[in-house]
Amino acid sequence: MSLQDIENNAIGILNASTERTPERVRQTLAMLLTLFPQVRAEVTDEQVEEAARRIESCLSIRINDASAIQTDFEEWLPRRRGEAVPYFYDRYRKYLSSRGFSHSVLGVLDKDTDRVVGLLENPQKAGAWGRRGLVVGHVQSGKTANYTGVICKAADYGYKFIVILTGIQEDLRVQTQERIEEGFIGISSEATLPQDSKIGVGLYNLDHRPFSLTTRDSDFKSTSARLSVSLQSLSEPLVLIMKKNSRILANLVDWIKLKTQAGGGRISGVPMLLIDDEADNASVNVAGEGNSPSAINGRIRELLDLFERNVYLGYTATPFANIFIDPASNDDLYREDLFPRDFIVCLDAPTNYVGASKIFGPDGDFSDSLVEVDDHSEVLDERHKITHDPKALPKSLEDAVRAFVLSRAVKILRGRGTAHSSMLVNVSRFNDVQTRITGLVNNLLSNIRSACRGHAALPDDEALHDPEIRALRDVWEAQYEGRMQETWSKVQRELVKSVGPIEVRKINGQSPDKLDYRRFKKEGLHVIAVGGFSLSRGFTLEGLTISYFLRNSLMYDTLLQMGRWFGYREGYADLCRIYMTGEAIGWYSHISEAVDELREEFKLMERARRKPIDFGLKVRRHPDSLIVTARNKMRSGKPVIWNVDLSGKLIETTALRRDSLFENRQALATLVSNLCKTYDEPVSSDGKFLWTSVQAAGLVRQFIEEFRNHDDACPKTQSVPVSEYIRMRENAELALWDICIFSPTRGRVSHVEFAGIQPNVQDRASVWHGDVEPRGFYAVSGKSARVGSRGQERAGMTSEECKQAEDDFRNAPGNESKSIPDWAYRAKRQRPLLMLHVLDIEDKDNNMTDQDVIAWGISFPESNDVATTVSYVVNTTWWANNYGEDIKEGEEESSAA
């Protein structure tokens, strides 16, 4: 029993109580501590008070209901709710309550799982039927808890054959097997004695026991699968937790055929539910056009097709690949592909969830956890080769390891020393490079451990004579001092206990190392995990506190899934640090806002009663879909034409050519000269030069066409499709324009005049790409990876329009305290806005600067003509050369599965 266990028990007791005052919280905690005197003797009064505050915080957690878009469907759940006995779900709910889930969160889980299960199909419905759906959550937000609840309710209503497909890694399958045993089965598959076998829900009731043909030690094997009855005679649900491995899936298909003598027929009378976790990984058909489906995709479709009554339910936090599935796709045997044609459910996250917007958003509560890395390129550049042999660690990585040791010491001071603690090091996709990094990190850790054993117990001044203790103190001062109540003196006293249990493990497909948290329940596993793809999908690093991340990718789903630092950090969120480059910070910031905007569009489509195919079409026509397009089509190396709708979208020149500085300045000068001749001088105020409601579509098109864009690095601002979009609508919604040159009051005055206007420049961090200058470009990076600044899209809007945008945003559930994003203002724009910027660009790593660099952006209002699209061209050869590593890694891992 630990202090954390006692906290969970207190929450369970208080959940059942109507009185949850601060006094009642402390009384309950004190009562439980008297029952466990050993725990009480080991914790201080300060630690008990911190525990009480954590309990209060947990009890105040809120979550909003899920939203959904669906096809027309006959409701069946309400009429069956009164007759079915909720055996499996009731005990699961009791189990979650004991784990510290508040009543408000459990209430939303009740509603969300009802909504998902209600969209499956009534398992008692006669005849043949099939459903295809998708549940979209957040990275590390508790999707497993949701689909475990769905499985429990589905079993209560009559689903008998349940398959859960995890990712392609065995570690993730084992972790999922453990959670399903705890939340649904109730029996541990690794217990050796009957009295030790009850776990989780099994501690409440074992009147009904689901069968399982997989264990924590073994995936499905047809040679050892034993079932005493036929599938049609199952009295209890049968559940299998399997990797996405084409050979294992083929074994299951063959076993089912042999077990049922189905032959060429289909199994009748057995409702089948297939849960596909990480549904965008390995499950999506990656075969070329006209070919048979890829191996795993084909096996999933074949497995579903064995049952007359089947449901495919995907779960993912990054649904881009799933939504790009062709809805009309069938294989040679007319098996339907996995597009979620029937429904898509979008889950919200609880208020204590630490997601992308809280870390990378402009007003994120946890933005202080970001530590920018800029000292790595000579030692460990992001674009290294498989033969790279780093001889030393970047100092920033050494400091990150020290921060992990310090965070462990603080956790010990807070009475949480036996809780799992993890550090993530993700710097290479190559196994050999990971091996070398593991050795270097282990060597550093040995030096820290030796220094702490020899000197940490000395008085402060004497201890600091040791260079490693001094280095630890320097990291403490830089990252933690003054931000929490713990002091260096107290932390120093705990360093030996902190560093002693820490291990360094290499986690990849070739390493024997495992993250077996379940084997260290009493003392906790304290680990520095070095890996790549294996640490980037689905697997939860328990107690993740420090992350060091040097990977480079443009792909939304790749980046989000690599973000293992998202999740719940109760009691230690202030200790978490994420070390990454400024460019990566910029990409995550952009993705954070783009995903939030996508979720808002989802809610709008729900209110408009649109269908999944409509949502899929909208996403595929979004400018940001070009990234997914390149990812999906990269194998051909040929230019790909893609239709894009710019309605209600922002596009910006975030990649700027160094070989076109003069030409782009001249294009801006020509535009300004023509505007001044036709519409007089702009209004100059509030840091901008602004023309409003000018009939200037032709002048804007001319500027776009004269501006020299980097079409490969910044495809969204290609001149031909953007100019064509404006031309098609310049006599309608895009006739009148707002045009703004931004001129912040604190910037220096531009060295260049633009037809008499000399704006102040804006500083932008950037990263230089390309050894040969004519083909190189600056990629705008920094905190937002934006050319413009937050709030600039309000330019030209009336105060009434701005207020309406702000009210609409804040009235949406969960948005009350958030800052207004630019897309909320864009939704109320009546005219397009051309935003013009004069920038000073600097790349600190390469010591490169350029002044008076021209960039632009356009904020397009929503169009009433949903059919208007333009065609972009994606040069997949360029994308593959620059950002293909993550694609190769995923393909290699999938083919090895």
PDB file of N, CA and C in Angstrom, residues 5 43 141 182 232 237 360 368 396 436 469 475 541 561 606 708 728 750 764 803 807 864:
ATOM      1  N   ASP A   5      -2.096   4.865  -3.412  1.00  0.00           N
ATOM      2  CA  ASP A   5      -3.216   3.924  -3.264  1.00  0.00           C
ATOM      3  C   ASP A   5      -4.255   4.465  -2.276  1.00  0.00           C
ATOM      4  N   VAL A  43       5.339   9.131   5.774  1.00  0.00           N
ATOM      5  CA  VAL A  43       5.021  10.379   5.084  1.00  0.00           C
ATOM      6  C   VAL A  43       4.948  11.522   6.093  1.00  0.00           C
ATOM      7  N   SER A 141      -4.912   9.823 -23.748  1.00  0.00           N
ATOM      8  CA  SER A 141      -5.993  10.457 -22.990  1.00  0.00           C
ATOM      9  C   SER A 141      -6.934   9.468 -22.311  1.00  0.00           C
ATOM     10  N   GLU A 182      -7.780  -6.666 -16.238  1.00  0.00           N
ATOM     11  CA  GLU A 182      -8.195  -5.902 -15.068  1.00  0.00           C
ATOM     12  C   GLU A 182      -9.594  -5.315 -15.225  1.00  0.00           C
ATOM     13  N   GLN A 232     -20.810 -20.982 -31.879  1.00  0.00           N
ATOM     14  CA  GLN A 232     -22.251 -20.729 -31.802  1.00  0.00           C
ATOM     15  C   GLN A 232     -22.836 -21.079 -30.431  1.00  0.00           C
ATOM     16  N   PRO A 237     -18.673 -14.357 -23.241  1.00  0.00           N
ATOM     17  CA  PRO A 237     -17.916 -13.756 -24.348  1.00  0.00           C
ATOM     18  C   PRO A 237     -16.520 -14.364 -24.465  1.00  0.00           C
ATOM     19  N   PHE A 360       1.737  23.469 -26.078  1.00  0.00           N
ATOM     20  CA  PHE A 360       2.244  24.216 -27.225  1.00  0.00           C
ATOM     21  C   PHE A 360       1.349  25.374 -27.645  1.00  0.00           C
ATOM     22  N   ASP A 368       5.822  26.311 -19.829  1.00  0.00           N
ATOM     23  CA  ASP A 368       7.111  26.385 -19.139  1.00  0.00           C
ATOM     24  C   ASP A 368       7.845  25.058 -19.151  1.00  0.00           C
ATOM     25  N   SER A 396      22.634  19.317 -23.725  1.00  0.00           N
ATOM     26  CA  SER A 396      21.208  19.407 -23.393  1.00  0.00           C
ATOM     27  C   SER A 396      20.643  18.054 -22.997  1.00  0.00           C
ATOM     28  N   ARG A 436      24.061   3.005 -29.402  1.00  0.00           N
ATOM     29  CA  ARG A 436      25.177   3.869 -28.990  1.00  0.00           C
ATOM     30  C   ARG A 436      24.713   4.923 -27.994  1.00  0.00           C
ATOM     31  N   ILE A 469      27.772  16.986  -8.904  1.00  0.00           N
ATOM     32  CA  ILE A 469      26.777  17.569  -7.992  1.00  0.00           C
ATOM     33  C   ILE A 469      26.528  19.031  -8.388  1.00  0.00           C
ATOM     34  N   VAL A 475      21.271  22.557 -13.090  1.00  0.00           N
ATOM     35  CA  VAL A 475      20.009  22.192 -13.743  1.00  0.00           C
ATOM     36  C   VAL A 475      18.841  22.514 -12.822  1.00  0.00           C
ATOM     37  N   LEU A 541       4.193   5.240 -21.293  1.00  0.00           N
ATOM     38  CA  LEU A 541       5.346   5.276 -20.402  1.00  0.00           C
ATOM     39  C   LEU A 541       4.862   5.802 -19.055  1.00  0.00           C
ATOM     40  N   GLN A 561       1.719  11.216 -32.412  1.00  0.00           N
ATOM     41  CA  GLN A 561       1.901   9.932 -31.755  1.00  0.00           C
ATOM     42  C   GLN A 561       3.256   9.841 -31.058  1.00  0.00           C
ATOM     43  N   GLU A 606     -21.640  17.953 -36.773  1.00  0.00           N
ATOM     44  CA  GLU A 606     -22.606  17.209 -35.970  1.00  0.00           C
ATOM     45  C   GLU A 606     -23.910  17.993 -35.862  1.00  0.00           C
ATOM     46  N   ARG A 708       7.586  34.975 -55.522  1.00  0.00           N
ATOM     47  CA  ARG A 708       8.270  33.714 -55.831  1.00  0.00           C
ATOM     48  C   ARG A 708       8.161  32.792 -54.610  1.00  0.00           C
ATOM     49  N   MET A 728     -11.967  32.593 -59.497  1.00  0.00           N
ATOM     50  CA  MET A 728     -13.283  31.978 -59.614  1.00  0.00           C
ATOM     51  C   MET A 728     -14.332  32.701 -58.777  1.00  0.00           C
ATOM     52  N   SER A 750      11.950  49.255 -41.419  1.00  0.00           N
ATOM     53  CA  SER A 750      12.497  48.543 -42.568  1.00  0.00           C
ATOM     54  C   SER A 750      13.504  49.409 -43.314  1.00  0.00           C
ATOM     55  N   ARG A 764      11.486  36.873 -36.710  1.00  0.00           N
ATOM     56  CA  ARG A 764      11.005  35.496 -36.757  1.00  0.00           C
ATOM     57  C   ARG A 764      12.180  34.535 -36.689  1.00  0.00           C
ATOM     58  N   LYS A 803     -16.707  40.691 -31.483  1.00  0.00           N
ATOM     59  CA  LYS A 803     -17.423  40.284 -30.272  1.00  0.00           C
ATOM     60  C   LYS A 803     -18.246  39.033 -30.516  1.00  0.00           C
ATOM     61  N   ASP A 807     -17.825  35.645 -28.422  1.00  0.00           N
ATOM     62  CA  ASP A 807     -18.944  35.065 -27.681  1.00  0.00           C
ATOM     63  C   ASP A 807     -19.225  33.639 -28.127  1.00  0.00           C
ATOM     64  N   ASN A 864     -20.123  30.105 -49.365  1.00  0.00           N
ATOM     65  CA  ASN A 864     -21.422  29.436 -49.481  1.00  0.00           C
ATOM     66  C   ASN A 864     -21.415  28.356 -50.550  1.00  0.00           C
TER      67      ASN A 864
END
